[in-house]
């Protein structure tokens, strides 16, 4: 009997990846990448727009299947960045594809890193606090401008004609499954973490207090809620033609890229945090008890795996910060060998901890956790005429590690144990960065066994949806993989970073907790 196969599709920020996985052991038998031809539109401060993504299904999936028998495929799972959301008609047509809205920015996909709804987020938080809304504590006390309600409120107030026309305000994680199955359903992860669903959505009275015209907004979210790992439906004939897959195979409920990576890393058990490190970092973990963690992105029942409370935190900018620095702050002589990141990493590795005399704040894309404030900005303190490019580069690497430490310490202080850290994502390829994290956190770092963690995690959910495993835990135990304790803390570095971290915390609280609002004053002038 032939081996059963599943397909996982990971929709990222700039590209989508498909992987074909063997069900019995998680072996990855084929993969392909499709670069979005449209990129990201970022021509206004805080804006990040895109257009829909069907090319991944039409090109990457068939390419990944080359040389394999498609009749052996029993299911497909997908994941998406979040909160990545757009307005659609009743049948799921994106408004940006309608002639009357093709030149209207508010009709396009708002990518996860769209931060232009900060004024709306501020109002959401202020009124929720004034009304003592009980759900607010489950989001660390603050709702992000990245999320569904703030972005939708911005559309209402700045493009009311778009708001009136849209029937649904759809997470792309759900829209892509809608296109695969012909049926619209919401997954519990995006509904909970990005859509403020906690035993129901916020009340109509609360929404009316935000804006009277926003009172019935949840009607635009109206769809059945389904748990992760469930079957959303069967693959339609049209989607089968796109992908080359058999019509009718199981399609898993949509999911978030960070969340699906947890079972791919074999880390679905409580106390094991997974940090997915790329352009940004998401910190994911499960717990057996509900705790309210200040500044977390959210806690959702079944938000990562069924039967556990799923906790999410994150950093808005990590790899994006390193890329910005290389593109804008590095002299030409560092570019001679072509790989500037490698050159800077090699030079930075020669430095002793603290030798550069710098401390940075990693807020170039704002602060997601634990301050939840996208009006904050980056800082490097200590520069002199002797400061070199590699010094600033290392300081920024360290700043992101310090940011992760503030998140872990906040979880622990709230009674959520963090016993283990597994790292996934593109930045695991930088050994200096990984060692800095081990030293700053004083924890061993394990590394996911797959270079395609999100796509593998999506495939794991596809296997569960197809009935190959009883649940995500069982599928993860067989199909996921982790290389244990690859990076271990070096005691001398741990002690040196204790001192630097204390300086980081001083700056963190001074600029981030009201000691000096200069960042916000400057942002208002730009």
mmCIF file of C-alpha atoms in Angstrom, residues 55-427:
data_model
loop_
_atom_site.group_PDB
_atom_site.id
_atom_site.type_symbol
_atom_site.label_atom_id
_atom_site.label_comp_id
_atom_site.label_asym_id
_atom_site.label_seq_id
_atom_site.Cartn_x
_atom_site.Cartn_y
_atom_site.Cartn_z
ATOM 1 C CA UNK A 55 -0.641 32.075 -7.338
ATOM 2 C CA UNK A 56 0.780 30.004 -4.482
ATOM 3 C CA UNK A 57 -1.920 27.390 -5.031
ATOM 4 C CA UNK A 58 -1.593 27.474 -8.810
ATOM 5 C CA UNK A 59 2.194 27.274 -9.047
ATOM 6 C CA UNK A 60 3.915 26.238 -5.799
ATOM 7 C CA UNK A 61 1.647 23.286 -4.992
ATOM 8 C CA UNK A 62 1.932 21.587 -8.435
ATOM 9 C CA UNK A 63 5.694 22.137 -8.444
ATOM 10 C CA UNK A 64 6.073 20.588 -4.981
ATOM 11 C CA UNK A 65 4.119 17.534 -6.170
ATOM 12 C CA UNK A 66 6.364 16.811 -9.144
ATOM 13 C CA UNK A 67 7.456 13.160 -9.219
ATOM 14 C CA UNK A 68 4.849 12.136 -6.635
ATOM 15 C CA UNK A 69 1.502 10.402 -7.113
ATOM 16 C CA UNK A 70 -1.178 12.959 -6.321
ATOM 17 C CA UNK A 71 -3.653 10.149 -5.659
ATOM 18 C CA UNK A 72 -1.723 9.443 -2.439
ATOM 19 C CA UNK A 73 -2.563 12.898 -1.054
ATOM 20 C CA UNK A 74 -5.319 12.719 1.576
ATOM 21 C CA UNK A 75 -5.419 16.286 2.855
ATOM 22 C CA UNK A 76 -4.136 19.844 2.695
ATOM 23 C CA UNK A 77 -3.549 22.398 5.455
ATOM 24 C CA UNK A 78 -2.723 26.085 5.189
ATOM 25 C CA UNK A 79 -1.464 28.904 7.367
ATOM 26 C CA UNK A 80 -1.261 32.652 6.939
ATOM 27 C CA UNK A 81 0.280 35.711 8.510
ATOM 28 C CA UNK A 82 -2.070 37.451 10.952
ATOM 29 C CA UNK A 83 -3.704 39.749 11.416
ATOM 30 C CA UNK A 84 -3.814 39.995 7.614
ATOM 31 C CA UNK A 85 -7.346 40.980 6.691
ATOM 32 C CA UNK A 86 -9.434 42.370 3.822
ATOM 33 C CA UNK A 87 -12.984 43.403 2.886
ATOM 34 C CA UNK A 88 -14.998 41.110 0.608
ATOM 35 C CA UNK A 89 -18.419 40.763 -0.947
ATOM 36 C CA UNK A 90 -20.897 38.103 0.192
ATOM 37 C CA UNK A 91 -19.315 35.512 -2.099
ATOM 38 C CA UNK A 92 -15.765 36.267 -0.948
ATOM 39 C CA UNK A 93 -14.699 38.485 -3.841
ATOM 40 C CA UNK A 94 -12.065 40.952 -2.580
ATOM 41 C CA UNK A 95 -13.289 44.521 -2.941
ATOM 42 C CA UNK A 96 -9.956 45.471 -4.489
ATOM 43 C CA UNK A 97 -10.866 43.256 -7.464
ATOM 44 C CA UNK A 98 -13.994 45.310 -8.191
ATOM 45 C CA UNK A 99 -13.542 48.034 -10.803
ATOM 46 C CA UNK A 100 -14.980 50.759 -8.588
ATOM 47 C CA UNK A 101 -12.416 50.050 -5.847
ATOM 48 C CA UNK A 102 -9.274 49.146 -7.784
ATOM 49 C CA UNK A 103 -7.684 52.522 -6.939
ATOM 50 C CA UNK A 104 -8.946 52.620 -3.337
ATOM 51 C CA UNK A 105 -6.191 51.651 -0.843
ATOM 52 C CA UNK A 106 -8.735 50.814 1.870
ATOM 53 C CA UNK A 107 -10.154 48.027 -0.330
ATOM 54 C CA UNK A 108 -6.884 46.073 -0.353
ATOM 55 C CA UNK A 109 -5.419 43.507 2.005
ATOM 56 C CA UNK A 110 -4.134 45.069 5.204
ATOM 57 C CA UNK A 111 -1.014 43.089 6.044
ATOM 58 C CA UNK A 112 -0.122 42.063 9.594
ATOM 59 C CA UNK A 113 2.362 44.931 9.884
ATOM 60 C CA UNK A 114 -0.144 47.632 8.939
ATOM 61 C CA UNK A 115 0.037 49.937 11.983
ATOM 62 C CA UNK A 116 -1.863 52.970 10.723
ATOM 63 C CA UNK A 117 -4.888 52.271 12.929
ATOM 64 C CA UNK A 118 -3.114 53.269 16.154
ATOM 65 C CA UNK A 119 -5.583 56.111 16.948
ATOM 66 C CA UNK A 120 -8.438 53.624 16.654
ATOM 67 C CA UNK A 121 -6.569 51.108 18.822
ATOM 68 C CA UNK A 122 -6.002 53.809 21.452
ATOM 69 C CA UNK A 123 -9.746 54.471 21.566
ATOM 70 C CA UNK A 124 -10.554 50.744 21.708
ATOM 71 C CA UNK A 125 -8.293 50.427 24.744
ATOM 72 C CA UNK A 126 -9.416 53.602 26.489
ATOM 73 C CA UNK A 127 -13.121 52.842 26.248
ATOM 74 C CA UNK A 128 -12.617 49.182 27.159
ATOM 75 C CA UNK A 129 -10.733 50.272 30.262
ATOM 76 C CA UNK A 130 -13.358 52.873 31.164
ATOM 77 C CA UNK A 131 -16.102 50.265 30.845
ATOM 78 C CA UNK A 132 -14.046 47.571 32.636
ATOM 79 C CA UNK A 133 -14.590 45.176 29.739
ATOM 80 C CA UNK A 134 -13.690 41.717 31.097
ATOM 81 C CA UNK A 135 -12.050 40.465 27.891
ATOM 82 C CA UNK A 136 -9.353 43.157 27.919
ATOM 83 C CA UNK A 137 -7.200 41.355 30.496
ATOM 84 C CA UNK A 138 -6.910 38.342 28.183
ATOM 85 C CA UNK A 139 -4.984 40.557 25.782
ATOM 86 C CA UNK A 140 -2.543 41.810 28.361
ATOM 87 C CA UNK A 141 -4.635 44.922 28.930
ATOM 88 C CA UNK A 142 -4.117 46.353 25.435
ATOM 89 C CA UNK A 143 -5.516 45.719 21.951
ATOM 90 C CA UNK A 144 -3.092 46.172 19.067
ATOM 91 C CA UNK A 145 -3.487 48.422 16.048
ATOM 92 C CA UNK A 146 -2.507 45.359 14.008
ATOM 93 C CA UNK A 147 -5.740 43.541 14.810
ATOM 94 C CA UNK A 148 -9.146 43.172 13.183
ATOM 95 C CA UNK A 149 -11.232 45.707 15.100
ATOM 96 C CA UNK A 150 -8.773 48.607 14.909
ATOM 97 C CA UNK A 151 -8.174 48.078 11.195
ATOM 98 C CA UNK A 152 -11.907 47.829 10.478
ATOM 99 C CA UNK A 153 -12.665 50.946 12.534
ATOM 100 C CA UNK A 154 -10.055 52.796 10.504
ATOM 101 C CA UNK A 155 -11.829 51.751 7.294
ATOM 102 C CA UNK A 156 -15.185 52.899 8.670
ATOM 103 C CA UNK A 157 -13.865 56.309 9.643
ATOM 104 C CA UNK A 158 -11.554 57.009 6.715
ATOM 105 C CA UNK A 159 -13.289 55.189 3.838
ATOM 106 C CA UNK A 160 -16.948 54.725 4.829
ATOM 107 C CA UNK A 161 -17.955 53.742 1.298
ATOM 108 C CA UNK A 162 -15.639 50.712 1.516
ATOM 109 C CA UNK A 163 -17.027 49.802 4.933
ATOM 110 C CA UNK A 164 -20.615 49.993 3.653
ATOM 111 C CA UNK A 165 -19.853 47.852 0.608
ATOM 112 C CA UNK A 166 -18.032 45.037 2.417
ATOM 113 C CA UNK A 167 -20.135 42.102 3.559
ATOM 114 C CA UNK A 168 -17.280 40.333 5.330
ATOM 115 C CA UNK A 169 -14.097 41.472 7.050
ATOM 116 C CA UNK A 170 -12.062 38.350 6.396
ATOM 117 C CA UNK A 171 -8.784 37.038 7.741
ATOM 118 C CA UNK A 172 -6.732 35.734 4.822
ATOM 119 C CA UNK A 173 -6.185 32.533 6.816
ATOM 120 C CA UNK A 174 -9.917 31.911 6.416
ATOM 121 C CA UNK A 175 -10.293 33.372 2.935
ATOM 122 C CA UNK A 176 -7.803 30.955 1.406
ATOM 123 C CA UNK A 177 -9.685 27.998 2.927
ATOM 124 C CA UNK A 178 -12.935 29.531 1.641
ATOM 125 C CA UNK A 179 -11.452 29.474 -1.852
ATOM 126 C CA UNK A 180 -10.324 25.860 -1.440
ATOM 127 C CA UNK A 181 -13.622 24.522 -0.082
ATOM 128 C CA UNK A 182 -16.326 26.941 -1.209
ATOM 129 C CA UNK A 183 -17.395 27.324 2.443
ATOM 130 C CA UNK A 184 -16.625 30.230 4.755
ATOM 131 C CA UNK A 185 -15.750 29.437 8.364
ATOM 132 C CA UNK A 186 -13.596 31.215 10.931
ATOM 133 C CA UNK A 187 -10.773 29.469 12.735
ATOM 134 C CA UNK A 188 -10.656 29.872 16.496
ATOM 135 C CA UNK A 189 -7.073 31.168 16.469
ATOM 136 C CA UNK A 190 -7.534 34.309 14.380
ATOM 137 C CA UNK A 191 -10.985 34.898 15.876
ATOM 138 C CA UNK A 192 -9.547 34.714 19.385
ATOM 139 C CA UNK A 193 -6.156 36.367 19.040
ATOM 140 C CA UNK A 194 -6.921 38.943 16.368
ATOM 141 C CA UNK A 195 -10.724 39.246 16.547
ATOM 142 C CA UNK A 196 -11.233 39.687 20.305
ATOM 143 C CA UNK A 197 -13.424 36.584 20.571
ATOM 144 C CA UNK A 198 -13.581 35.432 24.196
ATOM 145 C CA UNK A 199 -16.799 33.559 24.987
ATOM 146 C CA UNK A 200 -18.284 35.799 22.298
ATOM 147 C CA UNK A 201 -17.340 39.075 20.622
ATOM 148 C CA UNK A 202 -17.392 42.443 22.423
ATOM 149 C CA UNK A 203 -20.905 43.700 23.051
ATOM 150 C CA UNK A 204 -22.909 45.908 20.713
ATOM 151 C CA UNK A 205 -23.028 48.620 23.406
ATOM 152 C CA UNK A 206 -19.248 48.663 23.579
ATOM 153 C CA UNK A 207 -18.882 48.852 19.797
ATOM 154 C CA UNK A 208 -21.448 51.661 19.675
ATOM 155 C CA UNK A 209 -19.369 53.573 22.217
ATOM 156 C CA UNK A 210 -16.407 53.369 19.836
ATOM 157 C CA UNK A 211 -18.467 54.796 16.984
ATOM 158 C CA UNK A 212 -22.266 54.566 16.566
ATOM 159 C CA UNK A 213 -21.802 53.306 12.998
ATOM 160 C CA UNK A 214 -19.589 50.486 14.327
ATOM 161 C CA UNK A 215 -22.292 48.989 16.574
ATOM 162 C CA UNK A 216 -23.088 46.083 14.246
ATOM 163 C CA UNK A 217 -19.542 45.384 13.069
ATOM 164 C CA UNK A 218 -19.567 41.778 14.293
ATOM 165 C CA UNK A 219 -22.145 40.995 11.583
ATOM 166 C CA UNK A 220 -19.253 41.400 9.161
ATOM 167 C CA UNK A 221 -17.414 38.645 11.053
ATOM 168 C CA UNK A 222 -20.403 36.316 11.090
ATOM 169 C CA UNK A 223 -19.337 32.769 10.193
ATOM 170 C CA UNK A 224 -19.167 29.411 11.991
ATOM 171 C CA UNK A 225 -16.187 29.055 14.339
ATOM 172 C CA UNK A 226 -14.176 25.857 13.964
ATOM 173 C CA UNK A 227 -11.353 24.365 16.077
ATOM 174 C CA UNK A 228 -7.810 23.932 14.811
ATOM 175 C CA UNK A 229 -7.192 20.591 13.153
ATOM 176 C CA UNK A 230 -10.833 20.214 12.149
ATOM 177 C CA UNK A 231 -11.938 19.571 8.587
ATOM 178 C CA UNK A 232 -13.241 22.742 6.950
ATOM 179 C CA UNK A 233 -14.594 20.857 3.935
ATOM 180 C CA UNK A 234 -13.547 19.023 0.818
ATOM 181 C CA UNK A 235 -11.389 20.406 -1.989
ATOM 182 C CA UNK A 236 -13.571 21.852 -4.734
ATOM 183 C CA UNK A 237 -13.248 20.937 -8.390
ATOM 184 C CA UNK A 238 -11.920 24.424 -9.162
ATOM 185 C CA UNK A 239 -9.261 24.243 -6.431
ATOM 186 C CA UNK A 240 -8.341 20.725 -7.535
ATOM 187 C CA UNK A 241 -7.666 22.123 -11.009
ATOM 188 C CA UNK A 242 -5.463 24.862 -9.545
ATOM 189 C CA UNK A 243 -3.392 22.570 -7.386
ATOM 190 C CA UNK A 244 -3.388 19.237 -9.210
ATOM 191 C CA UNK A 245 -4.773 17.562 -6.071
ATOM 192 C CA UNK A 246 -7.677 15.112 -5.988
ATOM 193 C CA UNK A 247 -11.101 16.689 -5.699
ATOM 194 C CA UNK A 248 -12.772 16.129 -2.356
ATOM 195 C CA UNK A 249 -9.692 15.580 -0.150
ATOM 196 C CA UNK A 250 -9.840 17.052 3.347
ATOM 197 C CA UNK A 251 -8.999 20.733 3.787
ATOM 198 C CA UNK A 252 -8.023 21.756 7.319
ATOM 199 C CA UNK A 253 -9.472 24.796 9.034
ATOM 200 C CA UNK A 254 -7.251 27.852 8.504
ATOM 201 C CA UNK A 255 -4.508 28.747 10.947
ATOM 202 C CA UNK A 256 -1.833 31.319 11.795
ATOM 203 C CA UNK A 257 1.760 30.809 10.643
ATOM 204 C CA UNK A 258 3.231 31.021 14.132
ATOM 205 C CA UNK A 259 0.626 28.721 15.665
ATOM 206 C CA UNK A 260 1.086 25.864 13.197
ATOM 207 C CA UNK A 261 4.835 25.933 13.809
ATOM 208 C CA UNK A 262 4.388 24.768 17.410
ATOM 209 C CA UNK A 263 3.403 21.166 16.541
ATOM 210 C CA UNK A 264 5.997 21.132 13.742
ATOM 211 C CA UNK A 265 8.597 21.730 16.442
ATOM 212 C CA UNK A 266 7.189 18.922 18.571
ATOM 213 C CA UNK A 267 6.396 21.521 21.234
ATOM 214 C CA UNK A 268 2.660 21.217 21.788
ATOM 215 C CA UNK A 269 3.055 20.399 25.485
ATOM 216 C CA UNK A 270 2.741 23.042 28.265
ATOM 217 C CA UNK A 271 5.863 24.971 29.295
ATOM 218 C CA UNK A 272 7.574 24.781 25.901
ATOM 219 C CA UNK A 273 7.814 28.168 24.197
ATOM 220 C CA UNK A 274 8.407 28.359 20.448
ATOM 221 C CA UNK A 275 9.922 31.559 19.062
ATOM 222 C CA UNK A 276 9.361 31.901 15.322
ATOM 223 C CA UNK A 277 12.030 34.359 14.267
ATOM 224 C CA UNK A 278 11.872 36.081 10.902
ATOM 225 C CA UNK A 279 10.947 39.625 9.909
ATOM 226 C CA UNK A 280 9.218 39.699 13.297
ATOM 227 C CA UNK A 281 9.111 37.175 16.138
ATOM 228 C CA UNK A 282 6.088 35.381 17.533
ATOM 229 C CA UNK A 283 6.355 33.651 20.910
ATOM 230 C CA UNK A 284 3.919 30.778 21.270
ATOM 231 C CA UNK A 285 3.224 28.376 24.115
ATOM 232 C CA UNK A 286 0.451 26.407 25.776
ATOM 233 C CA UNK A 287 -0.572 26.139 29.399
ATOM 234 C CA UNK A 288 -3.033 24.108 31.411
ATOM 235 C CA UNK A 289 -4.385 27.096 33.355
ATOM 236 C CA UNK A 290 -5.697 30.502 32.379
ATOM 237 C CA UNK A 291 -3.410 33.353 33.437
ATOM 238 C CA UNK A 292 -3.588 37.038 32.593
ATOM 239 C CA UNK A 293 -0.173 38.136 31.355
ATOM 240 C CA UNK A 294 0.437 41.900 30.982
ATOM 241 C CA UNK A 295 1.258 42.882 27.413
ATOM 242 C CA UNK A 296 0.708 39.474 25.856
ATOM 243 C CA UNK A 297 -0.982 39.392 22.461
ATOM 244 C CA UNK A 298 -3.634 37.097 23.829
ATOM 245 C CA UNK A 299 -4.672 33.880 25.495
ATOM 246 C CA UNK A 300 -7.267 31.708 23.756
ATOM 247 C CA UNK A 301 -8.852 28.417 24.744
ATOM 248 C CA UNK A 302 -7.684 25.989 22.057
ATOM 249 C CA UNK A 303 -5.794 28.763 20.286
ATOM 250 C CA UNK A 304 -2.747 26.574 19.551
ATOM 251 C CA UNK A 305 -3.921 23.034 20.326
ATOM 252 C CA UNK A 306 -7.294 21.847 21.536
ATOM 253 C CA UNK A 307 -7.702 21.389 25.276
ATOM 254 C CA UNK A 308 -5.055 23.907 26.350
ATOM 255 C CA UNK A 309 -4.843 27.643 26.768
ATOM 256 C CA UNK A 310 -2.711 29.042 23.972
ATOM 257 C CA UNK A 311 -0.562 32.069 24.800
ATOM 258 C CA UNK A 312 0.882 34.448 22.211
ATOM 259 C CA UNK A 313 3.338 37.315 22.504
ATOM 260 C CA UNK A 314 5.636 38.897 19.968
ATOM 261 C CA UNK A 315 8.101 41.465 18.709
ATOM 262 C CA UNK A 316 6.994 43.607 15.761
ATOM 263 C CA UNK A 317 10.449 43.915 14.260
ATOM 264 C CA UNK A 318 13.448 41.571 14.367
ATOM 265 C CA UNK A 319 14.785 40.527 10.977
ATOM 266 C CA UNK A 320 13.211 43.681 9.543
ATOM 267 C CA UNK A 321 15.414 45.742 11.865
ATOM 268 C CA UNK A 322 18.584 43.945 10.797
ATOM 269 C CA UNK A 323 17.629 44.411 7.130
ATOM 270 C CA UNK A 324 16.912 48.109 7.668
ATOM 271 C CA UNK A 325 20.291 48.577 9.320
ATOM 272 C CA UNK A 326 22.162 46.865 6.482
ATOM 273 C CA UNK A 327 20.291 48.813 3.817
ATOM 274 C CA UNK A 328 20.623 52.239 5.431
ATOM 275 C CA UNK A 329 23.445 52.377 7.982
ATOM 276 C CA UNK A 330 26.395 50.399 6.600
ATOM 277 C CA UNK A 331 29.240 52.050 4.610
ATOM 278 C CA UNK A 332 30.126 50.761 1.112
ATOM 279 C CA UNK A 333 33.339 49.033 2.224
ATOM 280 C CA UNK A 334 31.277 46.429 4.069
ATOM 281 C CA UNK A 335 29.532 45.470 0.839
ATOM 282 C CA UNK A 336 32.618 44.228 -0.994
ATOM 283 C CA UNK A 337 32.024 40.486 -0.507
ATOM 284 C CA UNK A 338 28.302 40.764 -1.349
ATOM 285 C CA UNK A 339 26.856 39.322 1.872
ATOM 286 C CA UNK A 340 26.733 42.240 4.264
ATOM 287 C CA UNK A 341 24.913 40.316 6.990
ATOM 288 C CA UNK A 342 27.636 37.646 6.964
ATOM 289 C CA UNK A 343 30.385 40.270 7.091
ATOM 290 C CA UNK A 344 28.801 42.123 9.998
ATOM 291 C CA UNK A 345 28.078 38.881 11.843
ATOM 292 C CA UNK A 346 31.695 37.754 11.504
ATOM 293 C CA UNK A 347 33.025 41.086 12.779
ATOM 294 C CA UNK A 348 30.451 41.289 15.565
ATOM 295 C CA UNK A 349 31.372 37.791 16.749
ATOM 296 C CA UNK A 350 34.916 38.996 17.449
ATOM 297 C CA UNK A 351 33.653 41.427 20.107
ATOM 298 C CA UNK A 352 33.417 40.692 23.793
ATOM 299 C CA UNK A 353 30.040 41.281 25.418
ATOM 300 C CA UNK A 354 29.679 45.022 26.022
ATOM 301 C CA UNK A 355 32.845 45.930 24.149
ATOM 302 C CA UNK A 356 30.926 48.145 21.721
ATOM 303 C CA UNK A 357 29.595 50.325 24.567
ATOM 304 C CA UNK A 358 26.067 50.365 23.136
ATOM 305 C CA UNK A 359 22.544 49.518 24.238
ATOM 306 C CA UNK A 360 19.652 49.578 21.767
ATOM 307 C CA UNK A 361 15.862 49.430 21.939
ATOM 308 C CA UNK A 362 14.354 47.109 19.317
ATOM 309 C CA UNK A 363 11.299 49.234 18.564
ATOM 310 C CA UNK A 364 11.873 50.254 14.965
ATOM 311 C CA UNK A 365 8.468 48.700 14.150
ATOM 312 C CA UNK A 366 6.976 49.645 17.509
ATOM 313 C CA UNK A 367 6.608 47.334 20.490
ATOM 314 C CA UNK A 368 4.133 44.452 20.323
ATOM 315 C CA UNK A 369 4.922 42.835 23.687
ATOM 316 C CA UNK A 370 4.939 43.768 26.458
ATOM 317 C CA UNK A 371 4.139 47.457 25.881
ATOM 318 C CA UNK A 372 1.754 47.030 22.920
ATOM 319 C CA UNK A 373 2.542 50.440 21.484
ATOM 320 C CA UNK A 374 3.368 50.883 17.823
ATOM 321 C CA UNK A 375 4.046 54.597 18.261
ATOM 322 C CA UNK A 376 7.375 53.741 19.919
ATOM 323 C CA UNK A 377 10.584 53.823 17.877
ATOM 324 C CA UNK A 378 14.132 52.513 17.901
ATOM 325 C CA UNK A 379 17.069 53.868 19.896
ATOM 326 C CA UNK A 380 20.809 53.213 20.028
ATOM 327 C CA UNK A 381 22.559 54.725 23.047
ATOM 328 C CA UNK A 382 26.318 55.088 23.438
ATOM 329 C CA UNK A 383 27.533 55.883 19.922
ATOM 330 C CA UNK A 384 30.797 57.766 19.551
ATOM 331 C CA UNK A 385 33.153 58.599 16.693
ATOM 332 C CA UNK A 386 34.745 55.200 17.328
ATOM 333 C CA UNK A 387 31.491 53.311 16.746
ATOM 334 C CA UNK A 388 31.582 51.043 13.683
ATOM 335 C CA UNK A 389 28.869 49.342 11.679
ATOM 336 C CA UNK A 390 29.475 45.955 13.306
ATOM 337 C CA UNK A 391 29.045 47.523 16.748
ATOM 338 C CA UNK A 392 25.587 48.838 15.926
ATOM 339 C CA UNK A 393 24.677 45.561 14.259
ATOM 340 C CA UNK A 394 25.568 43.528 17.336
ATOM 341 C CA UNK A 395 23.725 45.986 19.589
ATOM 342 C CA UNK A 396 20.574 45.438 17.541
ATOM 343 C CA UNK A 397 20.970 41.644 17.684
ATOM 344 C CA UNK A 398 21.281 41.946 21.450
ATOM 345 C CA UNK A 399 18.308 44.312 21.709
ATOM 346 C CA UNK A 400 15.998 41.741 20.135
ATOM 347 C CA UNK A 401 17.261 39.146 22.618
ATOM 348 C CA UNK A 402 16.599 41.566 25.471
ATOM 349 C CA UNK A 403 13.080 42.065 24.082
ATOM 350 C CA UNK A 404 12.461 38.325 24.174
ATOM 351 C CA UNK A 405 13.759 38.204 27.744
ATOM 352 C CA UNK A 406 11.241 40.838 28.864
ATOM 353 C CA UNK A 407 8.499 38.666 27.373
ATOM 354 C CA UNK A 408 9.670 35.471 29.079
ATOM 355 C CA UNK A 409 10.103 37.210 32.435
ATOM 356 C CA UNK A 410 6.609 38.687 32.158
ATOM 357 C CA UNK A 411 5.113 35.247 31.512
ATOM 358 C CA UNK A 412 6.917 33.743 34.472
ATOM 359 C CA UNK A 413 5.893 36.590 36.768
ATOM 360 C CA UNK A 414 2.268 35.960 35.815
ATOM 361 C CA UNK A 415 2.507 32.279 36.763
ATOM 362 C CA UNK A 416 3.002 30.785 33.288
ATOM 363 C CA UNK A 417 6.143 28.627 33.384
ATOM 364 C CA UNK A 418 8.601 28.812 30.490
ATOM 365 C CA UNK A 419 10.794 25.742 30.886
ATOM 366 C CA UNK A 420 12.096 25.292 27.372
ATOM 367 C CA UNK A 421 12.676 27.430 24.269
ATOM 368 C CA UNK A 422 12.554 26.109 20.712
ATOM 369 C CA UNK A 423 13.561 28.463 17.893
ATOM 370 C CA UNK A 424 12.183 28.328 14.364
ATOM 371 C CA UNK A 425 12.213 30.609 11.338
ATOM 372 C CA UNK A 426 14.843 31.991 9.009
ATOM 373 C CA UNK A 427 17.011 33.619 11.677
#
